C-alpha angles and dihedrals in degrees: 000000000000093000089066090062099034092109090069094053121107119227093262091050091051091051092045096050091048091049092049092053091046092048089054091044091237115156111208107168097183092049093048092048089053092047091049093050093046093045092054092051092055101028093129092063095053118107117228092256091053092050090049092046093051095051093041091051093048091049092048090057095036093244108164118203103155099180091049092049088053089055091049091049092051092048092046092051091052091053101029093127090062095057120102115229093256091052090052091049092048092048093049091046092052095051092045093046092055092042090238110158112226106159095165091051092049090048090052092049 
């Protein structure tokens, strides 16, 4: 049901709903696809914590969305100096956990 309304969610709400599902260990492929698509559309308006939370959540559940991870990596690189250390650690962990190469991101970190 949530995926029908996902377009009206703000970045923090997208990150929070993804985190809630991951915390509960609930796999909801359609919801996560919708979150990934919507996140990519509005990636520039995500705060560093929201970017880190999205990729960490996806990695926790093993959700693989390579093209969206590329978008998150590019955005993170552009704003790397605004990330807190824990956000950097979480982002690096997520990419490593999913085996997603992101050499430029890792160089920036």
